[in-house]
Amino acid sequence: MRVAVAGCCHGELDKIYETLALAERRGPGQIDLLLCCGDFQAVRNEADLRCMAVPPKYRHMQTFYRYYSGEKKAPVLTIFIGGNHEASNHLQELPYGGWVAPNIYYLGLAGVVKYRGVRIGGISGIFKSHDYRKGHFECPPYNAATIRSIYHVRNIEVYKLKQLKQPMDIFLSHDWPRSIYHYGNKKQLLKTKSFFRQEVESNTLGSPAASELLEHLKPTYWFSAHLHVKFAALMQHQAKDKGQSAKATKFLALDKCLPHRDFLQVIEIEHDPSAPDYLEYDTEWLAILRATNDLINVSERLWNMPENNGLHTRWDYSATKEAMNEVLEKLNHDLRVPCNFSVTAACYDPSKPQTQMQLVHRINPQTTGFCAQLGITDINISLQKAKEEQHLCGDCEEQDDVQSNDSGEDPSEYNTDTSALSSINPDEIMLDEEEEYDDSIVSAHSDMNTPSVEPSSDQASDFSASFSDIRILPGSMTVSSDDTSGSPVGKEGNRGDPVELGDGKDLTKVPLKRLSDEHEPEQRKKIKRRNQAIYAAVDNDDTA
């Protein structure tokens, strides 16, 4: 199965699908699935734009609304997670996932689905320690604080994902798992993004929560975005038992959707030929959602997840065989995700702009039906009740945090927050500076003397090879001796040796090639930022 993976989409659906069509023309066959790693921007109308954490002057409609209205349809099944530049009010309608447009599926705050037998999981948002232990208390209309905290990862979602026991094929996150840079070409990464150095050397770049999930889930592939650079790594996990073979995770982060940037990668992934070619629910995940339903928190109160420390009657919410059978009964043994997309908000009309469109906290019928079928709570209904009773949202005065420490732990599970480590936080890049750098230099790897409209025979062979075999990953997968000194990579093999997988193929042999606009040569010297709007700095807290 040919799977395309995109980095930060930034609302550029037309450009991404055009690039996929180009890849299909140049590659060995059609693409079966598109995975997007956040900043998708499912903006339906002007009200949605006001819920996106970018300055007002940089809010542009982009092209998603055409897919929402039915004017266009996604040519390939598209699955995405949320990032930190989203139409948060739209995604909030679907906390457990759902269709944002025909053939475009959102995984939810956290979620797991299957397609052609391939198990795909993901978590939306980025990590911030000061919001990590809060409930999902935000709802429209957002204020200056909640428009940012709405996309911060919460411990409840990580806790649910850590209940999973069955193998994971693919996992998506927007920000990188912390420490993953020790398993790839760290020297090249720091050459490309020199301002990462302080956080890399102090091992504080990335999300500790994602790192925890990486260690627990051990997926075959992990894809991320957020930091606007392409980076590959191979993480060898330690085997739990002596008789078991150690698992390995192939990590790939991708750039943002702009010309001459490495924002897209097409890979071949093994699938079950007998599995259906439609999207399916995952029984283990649904059983976990049912088991953890009572843990839903819609308050701003800080809290910890249950654990085996003598203070909780239950701490294991993993799915039992009986619980998964109950799920199958509730779904009438039909795991197919229903194609029940419906329009819940007015769609943008270029001929009739609605600058004063009212912002409404909506209940989505997809979520209503899903919750009714499984017997779980719609977070948005709980939020509306809490809003009526306690005035938690809107323009009311912000409540003081009531620090609850049910587990007897320190106030935070993680003792570092990357937002306070330096004047430039790599988790949330100061993009105005990055854009200035990119515009002046374009890229150290932009092949400025090489046109891409009609590649030469050498280029064509490189391009074809980069989309042929999933075992052939980018040259940046190579870890040299000076990269691995003091890093975990050196524990698993001889330092300086090329990284190889089970089939013995050298990962340095075939470099990945980027896809870009066909009319590229005329634009080499200076790239005009089509979506410069998205990259303006919001503030020092959440700007990547």
Coordinates of C-alpha atoms in Angstrom, one line a residue:
M1 CA 0.0 0.0 0.0
R2 CA 1.4 3.4 -1.0
V3 CA 1.0 5.9 1.8
A4 CA 1.8 9.6 1.5
V5 CA 2.8 11.5 4.6
A6 CA 2.6 15.3 4.8
G7 CA 4.1 17.7 7.4
C8 CA 2.5 21.0 8.4
C9 CA -0.4 21.4 5.8
H10 CA -1.3 25.0 6.7
G11 CA -4.5 24.8 4.7
E12 CA -2.8 24.1 1.4
L13 CA -4.9 21.1 0.4
D14 CA -5.0 22.0 -3.3
K15 CA -1.2 22.1 -3.4
I16 CA -0.8 18.9 -1.5
Y17 CA -3.3 17.0 -3.7
E18 CA -1.6 18.4 -6.8
T19 CA 1.7 17.2 -5.5
L20 CA 0.2 13.7 -4.9
A21 CA -1.0 13.7 -8.5
L22 CA 2.6 14.6 -9.7
A23 CA 4.0 11.8 -7.5
E24 CA 1.5 9.3 -9.1
R25 CA 2.5 10.3 -12.6
R26 CA 6.2 9.9 -11.8
G27 CA 5.9 7.0 -9.5
P28 CA 5.0 3.3 -9.8
G29 CA 1.3 3.6 -9.0
Q30 CA -1.6 5.5 -7.3
I31 CA -1.4 6.6 -3.7
D32 CA -3.9 4.8 -1.4
L33 CA -3.8 7.0 1.7
L34 CA -2.6 10.5 2.8
L35 CA -1.6 11.1 6.4
C36 CA -1.2 14.7 7.6
C37 CA 0.8 15.5 10.8
G38 CA -1.1 18.6 12.0
D39 CA -1.7 22.3 11.3
F40 CA -4.3 21.0 8.9
Q41 CA -6.5 24.1 9.2
A42 CA -10.0 22.9 8.5
V43 CA -11.4 26.4 8.1
R44 CA -15.0 26.5 7.0
N45 CA -15.8 30.2 7.3
E46 CA -14.8 33.5 8.8
A47 CA -15.8 32.5 12.4
D48 CA -13.4 29.5 12.1
L49 CA -10.6 31.9 11.2
R50 CA -11.1 33.8 14.4
C51 CA -10.5 30.5 16.3
M52 CA -7.1 30.0 14.8
A53 CA -4.1 31.1 16.9
V54 CA -2.5 33.5 14.4
P55 CA -2.7 37.3 14.3
P56 CA -5.9 38.6 12.6
K57 CA -4.0 40.2 9.7
Y58 CA -2.5 36.8 8.8
R59 CA -5.8 34.8 8.7
H60 CA -6.6 33.6 5.2
M61 CA -9.2 31.2 4.1
Q62 CA -7.0 28.9 2.1
T63 CA -8.8 26.0 0.3
F64 CA -10.3 23.6 2.8
Y65 CA -13.8 25.2 2.5
R66 CA -14.1 24.0 -1.1
Y67 CA -13.9 20.4 0.2
Y68 CA -16.2 21.1 3.1
S69 CA -18.9 22.6 0.7
G70 CA -18.7 19.7 -1.7
E71 CA -17.2 21.9 -4.5
K72 CA -14.2 19.6 -4.4
K73 CA -13.6 16.1 -3.0
A74 CA -10.4 14.7 -1.7
P75 CA -9.0 12.4 -4.3
V76 CA -7.5 10.1 -1.7
L77 CA -8.6 9.0 1.8
T78 CA -7.0 11.6 4.1
I79 CA -6.4 11.1 7.8
F80 CA -5.0 14.0 10.0
I81 CA -4.3 15.1 13.5
G82 CA -4.5 18.6 15.0
G83 CA -1.5 20.8 15.5
N84 CA -1.2 24.3 17.0
H85 CA -2.6 26.3 14.1
E86 CA -6.1 25.0 13.7
A87 CA -9.7 26.0 13.4
S88 CA -10.1 24.8 17.0
N89 CA -13.8 25.3 17.2
H90 CA -14.3 23.0 14.2
L91 CA -12.1 20.2 15.5
Q92 CA -13.6 20.6 19.0
E93 CA -16.9 19.3 17.6
L94 CA -15.2 15.9 17.0
P95 CA -13.2 15.0 20.2
Y96 CA -13.4 11.3 19.3
G97 CA -12.7 11.9 15.6
G98 CA -14.9 12.1 12.6
W99 CA -15.2 13.4 9.0
V100 CA -14.5 17.1 8.5
A101 CA -15.3 16.7 4.8
P102 CA -16.0 13.8 2.5
N103 CA -13.0 11.5 2.5
I104 CA -11.1 13.6 5.1
Y105 CA -11.0 12.1 8.6
Y106 CA -9.8 13.7 11.8
L107 CA -8.4 11.3 14.4
G108 CA -9.7 13.4 17.3
L109 CA -7.9 14.5 20.5
A110 CA -6.4 11.0 20.3
G111 CA -7.5 8.1 18.3
V112 CA -6.8 4.7 16.6
V113 CA -8.3 3.4 13.4
K114 CA -7.5 0.7 10.8
Y115 CA -7.2 0.9 7.0
R116 CA -6.5 -2.2 5.0
G117 CA -5.4 -3.9 8.1
V118 CA -2.9 -1.2 9.0
R119 CA -3.3 0.2 12.5
I120 CA -3.0 4.0 12.6
G121 CA -2.9 6.0 15.9
G122 CA -2.3 9.6 16.7
I123 CA -2.5 12.4 19.2
S124 CA -3.4 16.0 18.4
G125 CA -1.8 19.2 19.7
I126 CA 1.5 20.2 21.3
F127 CA 2.9 19.7 24.8
K128 CA 2.9 22.4 27.4
S129 CA 3.5 21.4 31.0
H130 CA 1.4 24.1 32.6
D131 CA -1.8 22.8 30.8
Y132 CA -0.9 19.1 30.7
R133 CA -2.8 18.1 33.8
K134 CA -5.9 20.2 33.2
G135 CA -9.2 18.9 31.8
H136 CA -10.6 19.9 28.4
F137 CA -12.2 23.1 29.8
E138 CA -12.0 25.4 26.8
C139 CA -15.0 26.1 24.5
P140 CA -15.9 28.9 22.1
P141 CA -15.8 31.8 22.2
Y142 CA -12.2 31.5 23.2
N143 CA -10.2 34.3 24.9
A144 CA -6.6 35.2 24.5
A145 CA -5.5 32.3 26.7
T146 CA -7.9 29.5 25.7
I147 CA -7.4 30.0 22.0
R148 CA -3.9 28.6 22.7
S149 CA -4.5 26.2 25.5
I150 CA -7.2 24.5 23.5
Y151 CA -4.6 22.7 21.4
H152 CA -2.3 21.7 24.3
V153 CA -2.0 18.0 24.9
R154 CA -3.7 16.7 28.1
N155 CA -2.6 13.8 30.3
I156 CA -6.0 12.0 29.9
E157 CA -5.3 11.4 26.1
V158 CA -1.8 10.1 26.8
Y159 CA -3.2 7.9 29.6
K160 CA -5.7 6.4 27.2
L161 CA -3.1 5.7 24.6
K162 CA -0.9 4.0 27.2
Q163 CA -3.6 1.5 27.8
L164 CA -3.1 0.0 24.4
K165 CA -1.4 -3.4 24.2
Q166 CA -1.8 -4.5 20.6
P167 CA 0.9 -3.6 18.1
M168 CA 0.8 -0.2 16.4
D169 CA 1.8 0.2 12.8
I170 CA 1.8 4.0 12.4
F171 CA 1.6 6.8 14.9
L172 CA 1.2 10.5 14.2
S173 CA 2.1 13.4 16.5
H174 CA 2.5 17.1 15.7
D175 CA 5.5 17.9 17.9
W176 CA 8.5 15.5 18.0
P177 CA 9.0 12.9 20.8
R178 CA 11.7 14.3 23.1
S179 CA 15.2 12.7 22.5
I180 CA 14.4 11.3 19.1
Y181 CA 17.1 13.5 17.6
H182 CA 19.7 11.3 19.3
Y183 CA 18.7 8.5 16.9
G184 CA 19.3 10.3 13.7
N185 CA 21.8 12.6 12.0
K186 CA 22.0 15.1 14.8
K187 CA 24.9 16.9 13.2
Q188 CA 23.0 17.6 10.0
L189 CA 19.9 18.7 12.0
L190 CA 21.9 21.3 14.0
K191 CA 23.5 22.4 10.8
T192 CA 20.1 23.1 9.3
K193 CA 18.5 24.4 12.4
S194 CA 21.3 25.8 14.5
F195 CA 19.0 27.4 17.1
F196 CA 18.0 23.9 18.2
R197 CA 21.4 23.3 19.7
Q198 CA 20.8 24.4 23.3
E199 CA 17.6 22.3 23.6
V200 CA 19.2 19.3 21.9
E201 CA 22.3 19.4 24.1
S202 CA 20.1 19.7 27.2
N203 CA 17.7 17.0 25.9
T204 CA 14.7 19.3 26.2
L205 CA 13.6 19.6 22.5
G206 CA 10.3 18.0 21.9
S207 CA 7.5 16.5 23.9
P208 CA 8.2 14.3 26.9
A209 CA 4.6 13.0 26.7
A210 CA 5.2 11.9 23.0
S211 CA 8.5 10.3 24.1
E212 CA 6.6 8.3 26.8
L213 CA 4.1 7.1 24.1
L214 CA 7.0 6.2 21.8
E215 CA 8.5 4.0 24.4
H216 CA 5.2 2.4 25.3
L217 CA 3.7 1.9 21.8
K218 CA 6.9 1.1 19.9
P219 CA 5.1 1.7 16.5
T220 CA 6.8 0.6 13.3
Y221 CA 6.5 4.2 12.0
W222 CA 6.2 7.5 13.8
F223 CA 5.5 10.7 11.7
S224 CA 5.7 14.2 13.0
A225 CA 5.9 17.9 11.8
H226 CA 5.9 21.2 13.8
L227 CA 9.6 22.1 13.6
H228 CA 9.6 22.7 9.8
V229 CA 12.5 20.5 9.0
K230 CA 12.9 17.0 7.5
F231 CA 14.6 14.6 9.9
A232 CA 14.7 10.8 10.0
A233 CA 15.8 8.5 12.8
L234 CA 15.8 4.8 13.6
M235 CA 15.1 4.0 17.3
Q236 CA 15.9 0.5 18.4
H237 CA 13.8 -0.5 21.4
Q238 CA 14.9 -2.9 24.1
A239 CA 13.2 -6.3 24.1
K240 CA 11.1 -6.8 27.3
D241 CA 11.8 -10.5 27.4
K242 CA 14.9 -12.4 26.4
G243 CA 13.1 -14.6 23.9
Q244 CA 11.5 -11.6 22.1
S245 CA 13.2 -9.7 19.3
A246 CA 13.7 -6.0 19.8
K247 CA 11.3 -3.7 17.9
A248 CA 12.5 -0.7 16.0
T249 CA 10.6 2.5 15.2
K250 CA 11.3 4.4 11.9
F251 CA 10.8 8.1 12.7
L252 CA 10.3 10.8 10.0
A253 CA 9.5 14.5 10.5
L254 CA 8.6 16.6 7.5
D255 CA 8.7 20.3 6.6
K256 CA 5.8 22.7 5.9
C257 CA 4.0 22.9 2.6
L258 CA 6.0 25.3 0.5
P259 CA 7.9 25.0 -2.8
H260 CA 11.3 23.3 -2.6
R261 CA 10.6 22.1 0.9
D262 CA 10.6 18.5 2.0
F263 CA 6.9 18.5 3.1
L264 CA 5.8 15.2 1.5
Q265 CA 7.1 11.6 1.5
V266 CA 5.5 8.6 -0.2
I267 CA 6.4 5.1 1.2
E268 CA 5.3 1.5 0.7
I269 CA 3.7 -0.1 3.8
E270 CA 2.8 -3.7 4.1
H271 CA -1.0 -4.3 4.5
D272 CA -3.4 -7.2 4.7
P273 CA -4.7 -7.9 1.2
S274 CA -7.8 -9.5 2.6
A275 CA -8.7 -6.5 4.8
P276 CA -11.4 -4.1 3.6
D277 CA -10.4 -1.0 1.7
Y278 CA -12.5 1.3 3.9
L279 CA -11.8 3.0 7.3
E280 CA -12.5 0.8 10.3
Y281 CA -12.8 1.5 14.0
D282 CA -10.3 -0.2 16.3
T283 CA -12.0 -2.4 18.9
E284 CA -9.3 -2.1 21.5
W285 CA -9.4 1.7 21.3
L286 CA -13.2 1.8 21.6
A287 CA -13.0 -0.5 24.6
I288 CA -10.5 1.9 26.3
L289 CA -12.8 4.9 25.5
R290 CA -15.6 3.1 27.3
A291 CA -13.5 2.1 30.2
T292 CA -12.1 5.6 30.8
N293 CA -15.3 7.5 30.2
D294 CA -15.6 8.3 33.9
L295 CA -12.2 10.0 33.9
I296 CA -13.4 12.8 31.6
N297 CA -12.6 16.2 33.1
V298 CA -13.9 19.5 31.7
S299 CA -12.6 21.7 34.5
E300 CA -9.4 23.7 34.7
R301 CA -8.5 21.9 37.9
L302 CA -5.1 20.1 37.8
W303 CA -5.2 16.4 38.3
N304 CA -3.2 13.2 37.9
M305 CA -4.2 10.0 36.3
P306 CA -4.9 6.9 38.4
E307 CA -1.9 4.7 39.1
N308 CA -0.9 1.8 41.3
N309 CA 0.2 3.8 44.4
G310 CA -2.4 2.7 46.9
L311 CA -4.6 5.7 46.4
H312 CA -6.8 4.4 43.6
T313 CA -9.1 1.5 43.4
R314 CA -8.5 1.1 39.7
W315 CA -5.5 2.1 37.6
D316 CA -5.6 -0.5 34.7
Y317 CA -8.0 0.5 32.0
S318 CA -6.6 -1.7 29.3
A319 CA -9.1 -3.5 27.1
T320 CA -10.1 -7.1 28.1
K321 CA -11.4 -9.6 25.6
E322 CA -14.8 -9.3 27.2
A323 CA -14.8 -5.5 26.8
M324 CA -13.8 -5.8 23.2
N325 CA -16.6 -8.3 22.6
E326 CA -19.0 -5.8 24.2
V327 CA -17.9 -3.2 21.7
L328 CA -18.5 -5.5 18.8
E329 CA -22.0 -6.2 20.1
K330 CA -22.7 -2.5 20.4
L331 CA -21.5 -2.0 16.8
N332 CA -23.4 -5.0 15.5
H333 CA -20.1 -6.5 14.5
D334 CA -19.7 -3.8 11.9
L335 CA -16.5 -1.9 12.4
R336 CA -16.8 0.3 9.3
V337 CA -16.6 4.0 10.1
P338 CA -19.8 5.4 8.7
C339 CA -19.6 8.0 6.0
N340 CA -21.9 10.3 7.9
F341 CA -20.3 13.7 7.3
S342 CA -22.8 16.6 7.6
V343 CA -22.4 20.3 7.2
T344 CA -22.7 21.9 10.7
A345 CA -21.7 25.5 9.9
A346 CA -22.2 27.9 7.0
C347 CA -19.5 27.6 4.4
Y348 CA -17.4 30.6 3.2
D349 CA -18.8 32.3 0.2
P350 CA -16.2 34.5 -1.5
S351 CA -18.9 36.6 -3.1
K352 CA -20.6 37.2 0.3
P353 CA -18.0 37.7 3.0
Q354 CA -19.4 37.5 6.6
T355 CA -17.0 39.4 8.7
Q356 CA -19.3 39.4 11.7
M357 CA -20.3 35.8 11.7
Q358 CA -21.3 34.6 15.1
L359 CA -19.2 32.0 16.9
V360 CA -21.2 29.1 18.3
H361 CA -20.2 26.1 20.4
R362 CA -21.7 23.3 18.3
I363 CA -22.7 19.8 19.0
N364 CA -21.8 17.6 16.0
P365 CA -24.2 14.8 15.0
Q366 CA -21.3 12.5 14.2
T367 CA -20.1 12.8 17.9
T368 CA -23.7 12.4 19.2
G369 CA -24.2 9.2 17.2
F370 CA -20.8 7.8 18.1
C371 CA -21.3 8.5 21.8
A372 CA -24.8 7.1 21.8
Q373 CA -23.7 3.9 20.1
L374 CA -20.8 3.3 22.5
G375 CA -22.5 4.6 25.6
I376 CA -19.9 7.3 26.4
T377 CA -20.1 11.0 27.1
D378 CA -19.8 13.8 24.6
I379 CA -17.3 16.1 26.0
N380 CA -19.0 19.1 24.4
I381 CA -22.3 18.4 26.2
S382 CA -20.4 18.2 29.5
L383 CA -18.8 21.5 28.7
Q384 CA -22.0 23.2 27.9
K385 CA -23.5 22.0 31.2
A386 CA -20.4 23.1 33.1
K387 CA -20.6 26.5 31.3
E388 CA -24.1 27.0 32.4
E389 CA -23.5 26.0 36.0
Q390 CA -20.1 27.4 36.7
H391 CA -19.4 29.9 33.8
L392 CA -16.1 28.3 33.0
C393 CA -15.8 29.7 29.5
G394 CA -16.3 32.8 27.5
D395 CA -15.6 36.3 28.8
C396 CA -16.1 35.4 32.5
E397 CA -13.3 35.9 35.0
E398 CA -10.7 33.2 34.9
Q399 CA -10.8 30.8 37.8
D400 CA -7.7 30.2 39.9
D401 CA -6.2 26.7 39.4
V402 CA -7.2 24.3 42.2
Q403 CA -4.1 22.1 42.4
S404 CA -5.3 18.6 43.1
N405 CA -2.6 16.0 43.9
D406 CA -4.5 12.8 44.2
S407 CA -1.5 10.7 43.4
G408 CA 0.8 12.4 45.9
E409 CA 3.1 13.5 43.2
D410 CA 4.9 16.7 42.4
P411 CA 2.6 19.3 40.8
S412 CA 3.8 18.3 37.3
E413 CA 4.6 14.9 35.9
Y414 CA 7.4 16.6 33.9
N415 CA 9.9 18.9 35.6
T416 CA 10.8 20.8 32.4
D417 CA 8.8 23.1 30.2
T418 CA 10.5 24.0 27.0
S419 CA 8.7 27.3 26.9
A420 CA 10.9 28.8 29.5
L421 CA 14.3 27.4 28.5
S422 CA 15.5 30.0 26.1
S423 CA 14.6 33.1 24.2
I424 CA 14.0 30.9 21.2
N425 CA 12.0 27.8 22.0
P426 CA 12.5 25.2 19.2
D427 CA 9.1 23.6 20.0
E428 CA 7.5 26.9 19.0
I429 CA 9.9 28.4 16.5
M430 CA 10.0 32.2 16.1
L431 CA 8.9 31.9 12.5
D432 CA 9.5 35.5 11.5
E433 CA 13.2 34.9 12.0
E434 CA 13.0 31.5 10.3
E435 CA 11.3 33.0 7.3
E436 CA 13.9 35.7 7.0
Y437 CA 16.6 33.1 7.0
D438 CA 14.8 30.9 4.5
D439 CA 14.1 33.8 2.1
S440 CA 17.7 35.0 2.1
I441 CA 19.3 31.6 1.8
V442 CA 16.4 29.4 0.5
S443 CA 18.0 26.2 1.7
A444 CA 21.3 24.6 2.0
H445 CA 19.8 21.7 0.1
S446 CA 17.6 23.4 -2.4
D447 CA 19.6 22.2 -5.4
M448 CA 19.5 25.7 -6.8
N449 CA 21.2 24.8 -10.0
T450 CA 19.0 21.9 -10.7
P451 CA 15.6 22.4 -12.3
S452 CA 12.8 20.0 -11.4
V453 CA 10.3 20.4 -14.2
E454 CA 11.9 17.7 -16.4
P455 CA 14.5 15.9 -14.3
S456 CA 17.5 14.4 -15.9
S457 CA 17.9 10.6 -16.1
D458 CA 19.9 10.7 -12.8
Q459 CA 17.3 12.8 -11.1
A460 CA 14.5 10.6 -12.4
S461 CA 16.2 7.5 -11.1
D462 CA 16.7 9.1 -7.7
F463 CA 13.0 10.2 -7.6
S464 CA 11.8 6.8 -8.6
A465 CA 13.9 5.1 -6.0
S466 CA 12.7 7.4 -3.3
F467 CA 9.2 6.2 -3.8
S468 CA 9.9 2.5 -4.3
D469 CA 10.9 0.7 -1.2
I470 CA 9.9 1.6 2.4
R471 CA 13.2 0.0 3.6
I472 CA 15.1 2.8 1.8
L473 CA 14.9 5.8 4.1
P474 CA 16.7 9.1 3.7
G475 CA 20.5 9.5 4.0
S476 CA 19.9 11.5 7.2
M477 CA 19.2 8.2 8.8
T478 CA 22.9 7.5 8.9
V479 CA 24.4 8.2 12.4
S480 CA 28.1 9.0 12.3
S481 CA 30.5 8.5 15.2
D482 CA 30.5 12.2 16.1
D483 CA 26.7 12.2 16.2
T484 CA 26.4 9.3 18.6
S485 CA 28.9 10.2 21.3
G486 CA 27.0 10.0 24.5
S487 CA 23.8 9.2 22.7
P488 CA 21.6 6.1 23.0
V489 CA 22.2 5.1 19.4
G490 CA 25.6 3.8 20.3
K491 CA 24.2 1.2 22.6
E492 CA 22.8 -0.9 19.8
G493 CA 25.7 -1.3 17.4
N494 CA 29.1 0.0 16.2
R495 CA 29.3 3.7 16.0
G496 CA 29.9 5.1 12.6
D497 CA 28.4 2.1 10.8
P498 CA 25.5 2.8 8.4
V499 CA 22.1 2.0 9.9
E500 CA 20.6 -1.1 8.3
L501 CA 17.2 -2.8 8.7
G502 CA 16.4 -6.5 8.7
D503 CA 16.7 -6.9 5.0
G504 CA 20.3 -5.6 5.0
K505 CA 19.7 -2.6 2.8
D506 CA 21.9 0.4 3.5
L507 CA 19.8 3.4 4.4
T508 CA 22.3 5.8 3.0
K509 CA 22.2 4.6 -0.6
V510 CA 19.0 6.3 -1.8
P511 CA 18.3 9.9 -0.6
L512 CA 14.8 11.2 -0.5
K513 CA 13.9 13.7 -3.1
R514 CA 11.4 16.5 -2.5
L515 CA 8.3 17.2 -4.5
S516 CA 7.8 20.8 -5.6
D517 CA 6.0 22.9 -8.1
E518 CA 6.5 21.9 -11.7
H519 CA 7.3 25.5 -12.7
E520 CA 10.2 25.7 -10.4
P521 CA 13.2 27.1 -12.2
E522 CA 11.9 30.6 -12.5
Q523 CA 11.4 30.8 -8.7
R524 CA 14.7 29.5 -7.5
K525 CA 16.4 32.7 -6.4
K526 CA 13.5 34.0 -4.3
I527 CA 10.5 32.1 -3.1
K528 CA 7.4 34.1 -2.4
R529 CA 5.7 32.7 0.7
R530 CA 2.2 31.7 -0.4
N531 CA 1.1 31.2 3.1
Q532 CA 3.3 33.7 4.9
A533 CA 0.2 34.4 6.9
I534 CA 0.6 31.2 8.8
Y535 CA 4.2 31.7 9.7
A536 CA 4.0 35.0 11.5
A537 CA 4.9 34.8 15.2
V538 CA 1.9 34.7 17.5
D539 CA 4.0 35.2 20.6
N540 CA 6.9 33.5 22.4
D541 CA 4.6 30.6 23.6
D542 CA 3.0 28.9 20.6
T543 CA 4.3 30.0 17.2
A544 CA 5.6 26.9 15.3

